[in-house]
């Protein structure tokens, strides 16, 4: 079986480390840029080296070859401490979560109860965990928010260019995990959100801006109740010009200012760009990493010919399609077969799709005006795009997002095929709509980002960002059984 991409990278890195064991490695981000791969792929390569005992990864100290200079904490409790701290500060273990019992750590890490106790004590001294009876709880000890009037609660401003964008963000299924985590944490701590729009309400194309000075006056009026501003970015150039003035001005009040960049199209908006310091953050998703995650999952299951139906020419579809084709070229033997989808069948809404196969069958009959055909033949007749891909002997289908993936999944069943027996299927977003369906999908880590954003303003845990304030969602493939393994040589 051919070596996977991350295994090939790990092998080459190992050779470099053997030649110069005292030289610390760059960060994962820097390595990913050097090798032109995603953070996910490079992270897997480093994990291979870590498991082989070639490198060690330590919080705040980067990646160090085992044969190099000793690190500050080399004791057994230090290793456990580092791993738990990493999990806590990256949101993998969340404030309020109960840590496993001591026996879990002694069994899993092969250490003594004394070692576990020392690690937890160090974390407790840093206010990253606290003891509640016999249990260890993540985060500092939290007081329940006192009963107070709405007018007395601490406030975070949520700013958008206009009201329509604000409504779309809070109701969009794509961003729902972020919103749920953010609002859930704010509710626990009694924090109120005040919405601010830069432009006149109910106007998609702004003509008159809401005064920045009015917002500044509101912040001054809030006084100590003001915890900071969270801004949802827009792609309209005129709105960007406007918030270029807002961010530095609101930053001057000494509280965190962050932007939510769901398209990762604001890479240039760094701390240096705004001439601000360490209280500015950009929460974003990495579409390249998500694409790499999906394709590598297929590659590991021996899929080499992948079909990609393209529906529409939205910027994000064009961008994701480009990433898919580009990434596939880096995986030996893998190819992407694309096809345009212009059939009227795909115009049915997602809500209608979820009502099931029978409704879709009726819809298909409505758009088909020819002779009477069986359902399997009818499905292929009205959708030659997917028929073309399957006739071209692809082994897997990749959909650009879950909404269209549900339609693809239904079509495959209508055409008399089984997932993953006849064709494997993956998608992006991992939205709640896919839960009852057999659909493996890439999760962008929005829930974790919402949690970290909330605690940035709560201020109880240190939030780890890169030197320019970037905090990226952690992509992961949520495998729900729609990917089968292709036997070697078949």
Coordinates of C-alpha atoms in Angstrom, one line a residue:
X1 CA 0.0 0.0 0.0
X2 CA 1.5 3.4 -1.0
X3 CA 2.6 5.7 1.9
X4 CA 0.1 8.4 2.8
X5 CA 1.2 12.0 2.4
X6 CA 1.7 12.7 6.1
X7 CA 3.8 9.5 6.4
X8 CA 6.0 10.6 3.6
X9 CA 6.5 14.0 5.2
X10 CA 7.2 12.4 8.6
X11 CA 9.9 10.2 7.0
X12 CA 11.6 13.1 5.3
X13 CA 11.5 15.2 8.5
X14 CA 12.9 12.3 10.5
X15 CA 16.0 12.3 8.2
X16 CA 16.4 16.0 8.7
X17 CA 16.2 15.6 12.5
X18 CA 18.8 12.8 12.5
X19 CA 21.3 15.1 10.8
X20 CA 20.8 17.9 13.2
X21 CA 19.2 16.6 16.5
X22 CA 19.9 19.8 18.5
X23 CA 18.0 22.1 16.2
X24 CA 14.4 22.9 17.3
X25 CA 11.8 22.5 14.6
X26 CA 9.7 25.5 13.3
X27 CA 6.0 25.7 14.4
X28 CA 3.4 23.5 12.7
X29 CA 2.1 26.5 10.8
X30 CA 5.6 27.3 9.5
X31 CA 6.3 23.7 8.5
X32 CA 2.9 23.5 6.7
X33 CA 3.8 26.6 4.7
X34 CA 7.3 25.2 3.9
X35 CA 5.9 21.9 2.7
X36 CA 2.8 23.4 1.0
X37 CA 0.4 21.2 2.9
X38 CA -2.5 21.9 5.4
X39 CA -2.1 22.2 9.1
X40 CA -4.0 18.9 9.5
X41 CA -1.5 17.0 7.3
X42 CA 1.5 18.5 9.0
X43 CA 0.0 17.9 12.4
X44 CA -0.4 14.2 11.5
X45 CA 3.2 14.0 10.4
X46 CA 4.4 15.5 13.7
X47 CA 2.2 13.1 15.6
X48 CA 3.9 10.2 13.8
X49 CA 7.3 11.5 14.9
X50 CA 6.0 12.1 18.5
X51 CA 4.7 8.5 18.8
X52 CA 8.0 7.2 17.5
X53 CA 9.8 9.1 20.2
X54 CA 11.6 11.3 17.8
X55 CA 10.2 14.7 18.9
X56 CA 8.3 16.1 21.8
X57 CA 5.7 18.9 21.7
X58 CA 5.5 21.3 24.6
X59 CA 3.1 24.1 25.4
X60 CA 4.8 27.4 24.6
X61 CA 8.1 25.7 23.7
X62 CA 7.3 24.3 20.2
X63 CA 8.6 21.1 18.8
X64 CA 11.9 19.7 20.0
X65 CA 13.8 16.6 18.9
X66 CA 14.1 14.1 21.8
X67 CA 17.9 14.0 21.2
X68 CA 18.2 17.7 21.5
X69 CA 18.6 20.0 24.5
X70 CA 16.5 19.0 27.5
X71 CA 13.3 21.0 28.1
X72 CA 12.5 22.7 31.3
X73 CA 9.9 20.2 32.5
X74 CA 11.2 16.6 31.8
X75 CA 9.5 14.9 34.7
X76 CA 6.6 12.5 34.2
X77 CA 4.1 15.0 35.8
X78 CA 5.4 17.6 33.4
X79 CA 4.4 15.6 30.3
X80 CA 0.9 15.1 31.7
X81 CA 0.7 18.7 32.7
X82 CA 1.6 19.8 29.2
X83 CA -1.0 17.6 27.5
X84 CA -3.8 18.7 29.8
X85 CA -2.9 22.3 29.4
X86 CA -2.8 22.0 25.7
X87 CA -6.3 20.5 25.7
X88 CA -7.7 23.1 28.0
X89 CA -6.3 26.1 26.2
X90 CA -7.4 24.8 22.8
X91 CA -10.9 24.1 24.0
X92 CA -10.7 20.3 23.8
X93 CA -11.5 20.2 27.5
X94 CA -13.9 22.9 28.3
X95 CA -14.6 25.0 31.4
X96 CA -17.0 23.2 33.7
X97 CA -16.0 19.7 32.3
X98 CA -15.1 17.1 34.9
X99 CA -11.7 15.6 34.4
X100 CA -11.4 11.8 34.4
X101 CA -10.6 10.0 37.7
X102 CA -7.0 9.5 38.7
X103 CA -7.1 5.9 37.8
X104 CA -7.7 6.9 34.2
X105 CA -4.5 8.9 34.0
X106 CA -2.4 6.2 35.9
X107 CA -3.7 3.6 33.4
X108 CA -3.5 5.6 30.2
X109 CA -0.2 7.3 30.9
X110 CA 1.5 4.6 33.0
X111 CA 2.3 7.0 35.9
X112 CA 1.7 7.0 39.6
X113 CA -1.1 8.6 41.5
X114 CA 1.5 11.0 43.0
X115 CA 2.5 12.1 39.5
X116 CA -1.1 12.8 38.5
X117 CA -1.6 14.8 41.7
X118 CA 1.5 16.9 41.0
X119 CA 0.4 17.7 37.4
X120 CA -3.1 18.7 38.6
X121 CA -1.6 20.8 41.3
X122 CA 0.4 22.8 38.8
X123 CA -2.6 23.3 36.6
X124 CA -4.6 24.4 39.7
X125 CA -1.9 27.0 40.6
X126 CA -2.4 28.4 37.1
X127 CA -6.2 28.6 37.5
X128 CA -6.7 26.1 34.7
X129 CA -8.5 23.5 36.9
X130 CA -10.0 23.6 40.4
X131 CA -11.2 21.0 42.9
X132 CA -14.8 20.5 43.7
X133 CA -15.1 17.9 46.4
X134 CA -13.2 14.9 45.1
X135 CA -13.6 15.9 41.5
X136 CA -11.3 18.1 39.3
X137 CA -13.1 20.6 37.1
X138 CA -11.7 22.4 34.1
X139 CA -11.3 26.2 34.5
X140 CA -11.1 28.4 37.6
X141 CA -13.8 28.2 40.2
X142 CA -16.8 30.1 38.9
X143 CA -19.4 31.9 40.9
X144 CA -23.0 31.5 39.5
X145 CA -24.0 34.9 37.9
X146 CA -25.8 36.9 40.5
X147 CA -29.4 37.8 39.9
X148 CA -29.2 41.2 38.3
X149 CA -31.3 43.5 36.2
X150 CA -30.6 43.3 32.4
X151 CA -29.3 46.9 32.6
X152 CA -26.6 45.8 35.1
X153 CA -25.2 42.8 33.2
X154 CA -21.8 42.9 31.5
X155 CA -22.0 43.5 27.8
X156 CA -20.3 42.3 24.6
X157 CA -21.0 44.3 21.4
X158 CA -21.7 42.2 18.3
X159 CA -21.1 44.4 15.3
X160 CA -22.1 43.7 11.6
X161 CA -22.3 45.9 8.6
X162 CA -26.1 45.6 8.4
X163 CA -29.0 43.9 10.1
X164 CA -29.5 41.3 7.3
X165 CA -26.0 40.0 7.8
X166 CA -26.5 39.7 11.6
X167 CA -29.8 37.7 11.1
X168 CA -28.2 35.5 8.5
X169 CA -25.2 34.7 10.8
X170 CA -27.4 33.7 13.8
X171 CA -29.7 31.6 11.7
X172 CA -27.2 30.0 9.3
X173 CA -26.8 26.3 9.8
X174 CA -23.1 26.6 8.8
X175 CA -22.4 28.9 11.8
X176 CA -24.9 27.3 14.2
X177 CA -22.2 25.5 16.3
X178 CA -20.3 28.7 16.8
X179 CA -23.5 30.6 17.9
X180 CA -24.7 27.8 20.2
X181 CA -21.3 27.6 22.0
X182 CA -20.9 31.4 22.2
X183 CA -24.4 32.1 23.5
X184 CA -24.3 29.1 25.9
X185 CA -21.1 30.2 27.6
X186 CA -22.4 33.8 27.8
X187 CA -25.6 32.7 29.4
X188 CA -23.6 30.7 32.1
X189 CA -21.8 33.9 33.0
X190 CA -24.7 36.3 32.8
X191 CA -23.2 38.2 29.8
X192 CA -25.5 40.2 27.5
X193 CA -25.0 40.8 23.8
X194 CA -25.8 44.2 22.3
X195 CA -26.1 44.3 18.5
X196 CA -24.7 47.1 16.6
X197 CA -25.0 47.6 12.8
X198 CA -22.8 50.0 10.9
X199 CA -25.3 50.9 8.3
X200 CA -29.0 51.8 8.1
X201 CA -31.2 49.0 9.0
X202 CA -33.1 47.0 6.4
X203 CA -30.9 48.1 3.6
X204 CA -28.8 45.5 1.8
X205 CA -26.8 48.1 0.0
X206 CA -25.9 50.8 2.6
X207 CA -26.3 54.5 1.9
X208 CA -26.0 56.0 5.3
X209 CA -23.7 54.7 8.1
X210 CA -24.6 54.6 11.8
X211 CA -22.1 56.9 13.5
X212 CA -19.0 55.3 15.0
X213 CA -19.2 58.1 17.6
X214 CA -22.6 56.8 18.7
X215 CA -21.0 53.4 19.4
X216 CA -18.1 55.0 21.2
X217 CA -20.6 56.9 23.3
X218 CA -22.4 53.6 24.1
X219 CA -19.1 52.1 25.2
X220 CA -18.4 55.0 27.5
X221 CA -21.8 54.8 28.9
X222 CA -21.4 51.1 29.7
X223 CA -18.2 51.8 31.5
X224 CA -16.9 48.7 33.4
X225 CA -19.8 46.6 32.0
X226 CA -18.2 46.8 28.5
X227 CA -16.2 43.5 27.9
X228 CA -15.3 44.1 24.2
X229 CA -16.5 43.8 20.6
X230 CA -17.0 40.8 18.4
X231 CA -17.3 41.7 14.7
X232 CA -18.7 39.6 11.9
X233 CA -16.9 40.5 8.7
X234 CA -18.5 41.3 5.4
X235 CA -17.1 40.9 1.9
X236 CA -18.4 44.2 0.5
X237 CA -15.4 46.5 0.0
X238 CA -17.3 49.5 1.3
X239 CA -18.0 47.8 4.6
X240 CA -14.3 46.8 5.0
X241 CA -13.3 50.5 4.6
X242 CA -15.7 51.4 7.4
X243 CA -14.6 48.8 10.0
X244 CA -10.9 49.6 9.3
X245 CA -11.8 52.7 11.4
X246 CA -14.0 51.0 13.9
X247 CA -11.5 48.3 15.1
X248 CA -8.6 50.6 16.1
X249 CA -11.0 53.0 17.8
X250 CA -12.8 50.3 19.8
X251 CA -9.5 48.6 20.6
X252 CA -8.4 51.8 22.4
X253 CA -10.8 51.1 25.2
X254 CA -8.6 48.3 26.5
X255 CA -10.9 45.4 25.9
X256 CA -10.7 42.5 23.3
X257 CA -11.8 43.2 19.8
X258 CA -12.2 40.2 17.5
X259 CA -13.5 39.4 14.0
X260 CA -15.2 36.3 12.8
X261 CA -13.9 35.4 9.4
X262 CA -16.0 32.5 8.2
X263 CA -14.6 32.8 4.6
X264 CA -10.9 33.2 5.6
X265 CA -10.7 36.1 3.2
X266 CA -9.3 38.6 5.6
X267 CA -5.8 37.1 6.2
X268 CA -4.3 40.5 5.7
X269 CA -6.3 41.9 8.7
X270 CA -3.6 41.3 11.3
X271 CA -2.6 43.1 14.5
X272 CA 0.1 44.9 12.4
X273 CA -2.4 45.9 9.8
X274 CA -4.6 47.7 12.3
X275 CA -1.6 48.9 14.4
X276 CA -3.1 47.2 17.5
X277 CA -1.7 44.9 20.1
X278 CA -2.4 41.5 21.7
X279 CA -6.1 42.1 22.5
X280 CA -7.0 41.8 18.8
X281 CA -8.0 38.4 17.4
X282 CA -9.3 36.8 14.2
X283 CA -11.4 33.6 14.5
X284 CA -11.3 31.8 11.1
X285 CA -11.7 28.5 9.4
X286 CA -9.1 26.9 7.1
X287 CA -10.8 25.7 3.9
X288 CA -7.5 24.2 2.6
X289 CA -7.2 22.1 5.8
X290 CA -10.8 20.9 5.5
X291 CA -10.2 19.9 1.9
X292 CA -7.1 18.1 2.8
X293 CA -8.9 16.3 5.7
X294 CA -11.6 15.1 3.3
X295 CA -9.3 13.9 0.5
X296 CA -6.8 12.3 2.9
X297 CA -9.7 10.3 4.5
X298 CA -10.7 9.0 1.0
X299 CA -7.0 8.4 0.2
X300 CA -6.5 6.3 3.3
X301 CA -9.4 4.1 2.2
X302 CA -7.7 3.6 -1.2
X303 CA -9.9 5.8 -3.2
X304 CA -8.1 7.3 -6.2
X305 CA -10.9 8.4 -8.6
X306 CA -13.1 10.9 -7.0
X307 CA -16.2 12.6 -8.6
X308 CA -16.9 16.3 -7.8
X309 CA -20.3 17.7 -9.0
X310 CA -20.2 21.5 -9.3
X311 CA -23.4 23.4 -8.7
X312 CA -23.2 27.1 -9.1
X313 CA -20.4 29.7 -9.4
X314 CA -20.4 31.3 -5.9
X315 CA -17.0 32.5 -4.8
X316 CA -16.8 29.9 -2.0
X317 CA -17.7 27.1 -4.4
X318 CA -15.1 28.1 -7.0
X319 CA -12.5 28.5 -4.2
X320 CA -13.2 25.1 -2.6
X321 CA -13.3 23.4 -6.0
X322 CA -9.9 24.9 -6.8
X323 CA -8.5 23.6 -3.4
X324 CA -9.9 20.1 -4.1
X325 CA -8.2 19.9 -7.5
X326 CA -5.0 21.4 -6.2
X327 CA -4.8 19.1 -3.2
X328 CA -5.6 15.9 -5.1
X329 CA -2.6 16.5 -7.3
X330 CA -0.4 16.2 -4.3
X331 CA -1.7 12.7 -3.4
X332 CA 0.0 10.1 -5.6
X333 CA -2.4 8.5 -8.1
X334 CA -5.5 10.5 -7.0
X335 CA -7.6 12.4 -9.6
X336 CA -10.7 14.6 -9.4
X337 CA -13.4 14.2 -12.1
X338 CA -15.6 17.3 -12.2
X339 CA -19.0 17.8 -13.8
X340 CA -21.3 20.8 -14.0
X341 CA -24.8 20.3 -12.5
X342 CA -27.4 22.3 -14.4
X343 CA -30.5 19.9 -14.2
X344 CA -33.7 21.4 -12.7
X345 CA -33.8 18.5 -10.2
X346 CA -31.2 20.2 -8.0
X347 CA -33.4 23.3 -7.6
X348 CA -35.5 21.7 -5.0
X349 CA -35.0 23.1 -1.5
X350 CA -33.1 21.3 1.2
X351 CA -36.3 21.3 3.3
X352 CA -38.0 19.3 0.6
X353 CA -35.1 17.0 0.3
X354 CA -35.3 16.0 3.9
X355 CA -39.0 14.9 3.5
X356 CA -37.6 11.8 1.8
X357 CA -37.2 9.8 -1.3
X358 CA -40.9 9.6 -2.2
X359 CA -41.3 13.3 -2.5
X360 CA -38.2 13.6 -4.6
X361 CA -39.4 10.9 -6.8
X362 CA -42.6 13.0 -7.4
X363 CA -40.4 16.0 -8.1
X364 CA -38.4 14.1 -10.6
X365 CA -41.5 13.0 -12.4
X366 CA -42.6 16.7 -12.5
X367 CA -39.5 17.8 -14.3
X368 CA -39.4 14.8 -16.6
X369 CA -41.7 14.9 -19.6
X370 CA -40.7 11.8 -21.6
X371 CA -41.8 8.2 -21.6
X372 CA -42.6 6.1 -18.5
X373 CA -39.5 4.8 -16.9
X374 CA -38.6 2.9 -13.7
X375 CA -37.5 5.0 -10.8
X376 CA -33.8 4.0 -11.3
X377 CA -33.9 4.8 -15.0
X378 CA -35.8 8.0 -14.3
X379 CA -33.1 9.2 -11.8
X380 CA -30.4 8.6 -14.3
X381 CA -32.4 10.2 -17.1
X382 CA -33.1 13.6 -15.4
X383 CA -29.6 13.9 -13.9
X384 CA -27.0 13.0 -16.5
X385 CA -24.3 14.8 -14.5
X386 CA -24.2 12.2 -11.7
X387 CA -24.8 9.4 -14.2
X388 CA -21.8 10.5 -16.1
X389 CA -19.6 10.4 -13.0
X390 CA -20.8 7.0 -11.9
X391 CA -20.4 5.6 -15.5
X392 CA -16.9 6.9 -15.4
X393 CA -16.1 4.4 -12.7
X394 CA -15.4 6.8 -9.8
X395 CA -15.3 5.1 -6.4
X396 CA -16.2 8.2 -4.3
X397 CA -18.3 11.3 -4.6
X398 CA -17.4 14.5 -2.8
X399 CA -20.0 17.3 -2.4
X400 CA -19.1 20.9 -1.8
X401 CA -21.4 21.2 1.3
X402 CA -24.0 19.3 3.3
X403 CA -27.0 20.9 1.7
X404 CA -26.2 19.7 -1.8
X405 CA -24.8 16.4 -0.3
X406 CA -28.2 15.5 1.0
X407 CA -29.6 15.8 -2.5
X408 CA -26.7 13.7 -3.9
X409 CA -27.3 11.1 -1.2
X410 CA -31.0 10.9 -2.0
X411 CA -30.3 10.6 -5.8
X412 CA -27.8 7.8 -5.2
X413 CA -30.5 5.8 -3.4
X414 CA -33.1 6.6 -6.0
X415 CA -30.7 5.3 -8.7
X416 CA -30.7 2.0 -7.0
X417 CA -27.2 2.3 -5.5
X418 CA -26.0 1.8 -1.9
X419 CA -23.6 3.9 0.1
X420 CA -20.8 2.9 0.6
X421 CA -21.2 -0.5 -1.1
X422 CA -21.3 1.0 -4.6
X423 CA -19.9 4.5 -4.0
X424 CA -18.5 6.3 -1.0
X425 CA -19.6 9.9 -0.2
X426 CA -18.1 12.7 1.8
X427 CA -19.1 16.4 2.3
X428 CA -18.3 19.5 4.3
X429 CA -19.9 21.4 7.3
X430 CA -21.2 18.5 9.5
X431 CA -24.5 20.4 10.0
X432 CA -27.2 18.9 12.2
X433 CA -29.2 18.0 9.1
X434 CA -26.8 15.2 8.3
X435 CA -27.1 13.5 11.7
X436 CA -29.9 11.1 10.7
X437 CA -28.2 10.4 7.3
X438 CA -25.3 8.2 6.3
X439 CA -23.0 11.1 5.4
X440 CA -19.4 11.5 6.5
X441 CA -18.7 15.2 6.7
X442 CA -15.8 17.6 7.6
X443 CA -16.4 19.6 10.8
X444 CA -14.7 23.0 10.7
X445 CA -14.4 23.3 14.4
X446 CA -17.0 26.1 14.8
X447 CA -18.2 24.9 18.2
X448 CA -14.7 25.1 19.6
X449 CA -14.2 28.6 18.1
X450 CA -17.5 29.8 19.6
X451 CA -16.3 28.5 23.0
X452 CA -12.9 30.2 22.7
X453 CA -14.5 33.5 21.6
X454 CA -16.8 33.4 24.6
X455 CA -13.9 32.9 27.1
X456 CA -11.9 35.6 25.4
X457 CA -14.5 38.1 26.8
X458 CA -15.2 36.1 30.0
X459 CA -11.5 36.5 30.7
X460 CA -11.1 33.4 32.9
X461 CA -8.8 31.4 30.6
X462 CA -5.8 32.5 28.5
X463 CA -6.6 32.2 24.8
X464 CA -3.9 30.9 22.5
X465 CA -3.5 32.7 19.2
X466 CA -0.7 33.1 16.6
X467 CA 1.5 36.2 16.7
X468 CA -1.0 38.1 14.5
X469 CA -4.0 37.1 16.6
X470 CA -5.3 34.3 14.4
X471 CA -7.3 31.4 16.0
X472 CA -8.2 28.7 13.5
X473 CA -10.9 26.1 13.7
X474 CA -9.7 22.6 14.1
X475 CA -11.0 20.5 11.2
X476 CA -11.9 16.9 11.7
X477 CA -13.7 14.3 9.5
X478 CA -16.8 13.0 11.2
X479 CA -17.1 9.5 9.8
X480 CA -20.7 8.3 9.8
X481 CA -20.1 5.2 7.7
X482 CA -20.4 6.6 4.2
X483 CA -16.8 5.7 3.2
X484 CA -15.9 2.2 2.3
X485 CA -12.4 0.8 1.8
X486 CA -11.3 -0.2 -1.7
X487 CA -9.4 -3.4 -1.8
X488 CA -5.8 -3.0 -3.1
X489 CA -5.6 -4.0 -6.8
X490 CA -9.4 -3.7 -7.4

